[in-house]
Coordinates of C-alpha atoms and ligand atoms in Angstrom, one line a residue:
M4 CA 25.2 23.6 -36.7
N5 CA 26.9 21.9 -39.5
Q6 CA 27.7 24.5 -42.3
G7 CA 25.7 24.1 -45.4
L8 CA 22.7 22.6 -43.7
V9 CA 19.5 24.8 -44.0
P10 CA 18.6 25.7 -40.4
A11 CA 15.2 24.7 -39.1
A12 CA 12.6 27.4 -38.4
E13 CA 13.1 29.6 -35.3
A14 CA 10.0 28.5 -33.5
I15 CA 11.0 24.9 -34.1
N16 CA 14.6 25.2 -32.8
K17 CA 13.2 27.1 -29.6
L18 CA 10.9 24.2 -28.8
I19 CA 13.7 21.6 -29.4
Q20 CA 15.9 23.7 -27.1
E21 CA 13.3 23.7 -24.5
F22 CA 12.6 19.9 -24.6
N23 CA 16.4 19.4 -24.4
N24 CA 16.5 21.4 -21.1
L25 CA 14.4 18.9 -19.5
P26 CA 15.7 16.0 -17.5
G27 CA 16.0 12.7 -19.3
I28 CA 15.3 14.2 -22.7
G29 CA 18.2 14.2 -25.2
P30 CA 18.7 16.0 -28.4
K31 CA 17.1 13.2 -30.5
S32 CA 13.9 13.0 -28.4
A33 CA 13.5 16.8 -28.1
Q34 CA 13.5 16.7 -31.9
R35 CA 10.9 13.9 -32.0
L36 CA 8.7 15.7 -29.5
T37 CA 8.8 19.0 -31.3
Y38 CA 8.1 17.4 -34.8
Y39 CA 5.3 15.2 -33.5
L40 CA 3.6 18.4 -32.0
L41 CA 4.1 20.2 -35.2
R42 CA 1.8 17.4 -36.8
A43 CA -0.5 17.0 -33.8
P44 CA -3.9 18.6 -33.8
D45 CA -4.3 22.4 -32.6
E46 CA -6.4 21.3 -29.8
Q47 CA -3.8 19.0 -28.4
T48 CA -0.8 21.4 -28.4
K49 CA -3.3 24.0 -26.9
L50 CA -4.2 21.6 -24.0
L51 CA -0.3 20.7 -23.6
A52 CA 0.5 24.5 -23.4
E53 CA -2.4 25.3 -21.0
A54 CA -1.4 22.3 -18.6
I55 CA 2.4 23.8 -18.6
L56 CA 0.9 27.4 -17.8
S57 CA -1.5 26.3 -15.1
L58 CA 1.2 24.0 -13.5
K59 CA 2.9 27.3 -12.2
Q60 CA -0.3 29.5 -11.8
K61 CA -2.3 26.9 -9.7
I62 CA 0.2 25.0 -7.7
V63 CA 1.5 26.3 -4.6
L64 CA 3.4 24.7 -1.3
C65 CA 1.4 23.5 1.5
S66 CA 2.5 25.9 4.3
T67 CA 2.6 23.0 6.6
C68 CA 4.2 19.9 5.0
F69 CA 5.6 21.8 1.8
N70 CA 4.0 19.4 -0.6
V71 CA 2.7 20.8 -3.8
T72 CA -0.9 21.5 -3.9
E73 CA -3.7 23.3 -5.3
S74 CA -5.2 24.4 -2.1
D75 CA -3.2 25.4 1.3
P76 CA -3.1 23.2 3.6
C77 CA -2.9 20.3 1.4
P78 CA -5.4 17.4 1.3
I79 CA -3.0 15.3 3.3
C80 CA -2.6 17.7 6.1
R81 CA -6.2 18.7 6.0
S82 CA -7.6 15.0 6.0
D83 CA -8.9 13.8 9.5
Q84 CA -8.0 10.2 8.1
R85 CA -4.4 10.6 9.0
D86 CA -2.2 9.8 12.1
R87 CA -0.9 13.1 13.1
S88 CA 1.3 11.8 15.5
Q89 CA 3.6 10.5 12.6
I90 CA 5.5 12.6 10.2
C91 CA 7.4 10.9 7.3
I92 CA 10.3 13.0 5.9
V93 CA 11.0 13.1 2.3
E94 CA 13.4 14.8 0.0
Q95 CA 10.8 15.6 -3.1
P96 CA 7.2 15.9 -3.4
Q97 CA 7.1 13.1 -5.8
D98 CA 8.4 10.8 -3.0
I99 CA 4.9 11.3 -1.5
L100 CA 3.2 10.0 -4.6
A101 CA 5.5 7.0 -4.3
L102 CA 4.9 6.2 -0.6
E103 CA 0.9 6.9 -1.0
H104 CA 0.9 4.5 -3.8
T105 CA 1.9 1.7 -1.5
G106 CA -1.3 2.7 0.6
I107 CA 0.1 1.6 4.0
Y108 CA 1.3 4.8 5.4
K109 CA -1.2 6.8 7.2
G110 CA 0.7 9.6 8.9
L111 CA 1.7 13.1 7.6
Y112 CA 4.5 14.2 5.6
H113 CA 7.4 16.8 5.5
V114 CA 9.0 17.6 2.3
L115 CA 12.6 19.0 2.6
H116 CA 12.8 19.9 -1.1
G117 CA 16.6 18.9 -1.3
A118 CA 19.1 17.1 0.5
I119 CA 22.4 18.1 2.4
S120 CA 25.3 18.0 -0.2
P121 CA 28.4 19.7 0.8
T122 CA 29.8 19.2 -2.9
E123 CA 26.9 21.0 -4.4
G124 CA 27.0 23.7 -1.6
I125 CA 23.4 22.7 -0.1
G126 CA 23.6 23.0 3.6
A127 CA 21.1 22.3 6.4
D128 CA 19.6 25.8 6.0
D129 CA 18.6 25.0 2.3
I130 CA 16.3 22.4 3.2
R131 CA 13.2 22.8 5.3
S132 CA 14.5 21.6 8.4
K133 CA 13.6 24.5 10.6
E134 CA 10.2 24.4 9.5
L135 CA 10.2 20.7 10.3
L136 CA 11.4 21.6 13.9
N137 CA 8.7 24.0 14.2
R138 CA 6.3 21.5 13.4
L139 CA 7.6 19.2 16.2
Q140 CA 7.6 21.8 19.1
D141 CA 3.9 21.1 20.2
G142 CA 4.5 17.5 21.2
S143 CA 1.8 16.0 19.3
V144 CA 4.2 14.0 17.0
S145 CA 5.5 10.8 18.7
E146 CA 7.4 9.3 15.6
V147 CA 9.6 10.6 12.7
T148 CA 10.4 8.3 9.8
L149 CA 13.4 9.7 7.7
A150 CA 12.8 8.4 4.1
T151 CA 15.1 10.4 2.5
N152 CA 16.8 8.7 -0.6
P153 CA 19.3 5.9 0.1
T154 CA 22.3 7.8 -1.5
L155 CA 25.2 9.7 0.1
E156 CA 23.3 12.8 0.4
G157 CA 20.0 11.1 1.5
E158 CA 22.0 9.4 4.3
Q159 CA 24.0 12.7 5.5
T160 CA 20.5 14.3 5.8
A161 CA 18.9 11.5 7.7
M162 CA 21.9 11.7 10.1
Y163 CA 21.6 15.6 10.4
L164 CA 18.0 15.2 10.9
N165 CA 18.4 12.6 13.6
H166 CA 20.8 14.6 15.4
L167 CA 18.2 17.4 15.5
I168 CA 15.0 15.5 16.3
S169 CA 16.4 12.8 18.8
P170 CA 16.8 15.4 21.6
L171 CA 13.2 16.2 21.4
G172 CA 12.2 12.8 22.7
I173 CA 10.7 11.7 19.5
K174 CA 11.2 8.2 18.1
V175 CA 13.3 8.5 14.9
T176 CA 12.9 5.8 12.4
R177 CA 14.6 5.2 8.9
L178 CA 13.2 3.2 6.2
A179 CA 14.4 -0.3 6.2
R180 CA 17.3 -1.5 3.9
G181 CA 15.3 -3.1 1.3
L182 CA 16.0 -0.2 -0.8
P183 CA 19.2 -0.6 -2.8
F184 CA 21.9 2.0 -2.1
G185 CA 21.9 4.7 -4.7
T186 CA 17.9 4.3 -5.4
E187 CA 15.9 7.3 -5.7
L188 CA 12.5 6.7 -3.8
E189 CA 10.3 7.8 -6.8
Y190 CA 11.6 4.9 -8.8
A191 CA 11.3 2.1 -6.3
D192 CA 8.6 -0.2 -7.0
D193 CA 5.5 -0.7 -4.5
V194 CA 6.7 -4.0 -3.0
T195 CA 10.1 -2.7 -2.1
L196 CA 8.6 0.6 -0.6
T197 CA 6.0 -1.2 1.4
R198 CA 8.7 -3.5 2.7
A199 CA 10.9 -0.6 3.5
I200 CA 8.1 1.4 5.3
E201 CA 6.9 -1.7 7.2
G202 CA 10.6 -2.6 8.3
R203 CA 11.5 0.8 9.2
Q204 CA 14.0 0.7 12.3
E205 CA 14.9 3.0 15.0
F206 CA 17.7 5.4 13.7
Ligands
ZN311 ZN1 0.6 19.5 3.8

């Protein structure tokens, strides 16, 4: 802080700092949000605070697919409308949202919660690959689609999983190359994602 400037109140600084810690929010936006909330009706700030608290209190991971959910198993794993012979593997829960939004995939999911990245020290044991292998043991799954991001880490992860799953006699497919390299799934548009699912190829 510049000397001579009157420091903002502690409570204000604290919230600016917390906003600033969030992805995609720089110091300016953090400041804008904080001063916006200061002027906002009490009811609005209360709802926001409650929403943040209940996020952690109510959300658990599905013990089958590791998607975020309020009830375990999650609605997708519980649904009798889904094709149980297909599992689509994604890095993050928000990837499921993107794929579900296209409406064309009817199988189940498996969330890795990460991707293999030797540079960041994330290995095969740090993603939910053991749990995935367990799911594949009963022979009910005939196709696994690797929908990891088309990034270096996503490709490495897909290669590793293919190596793990292929010997089980399960067809392994990878999303088609409609997705530009370096893109994250959650930011891909519906048309591109739909083409990528429809055009998935054997790994
Ligand atoms: Zn689930």
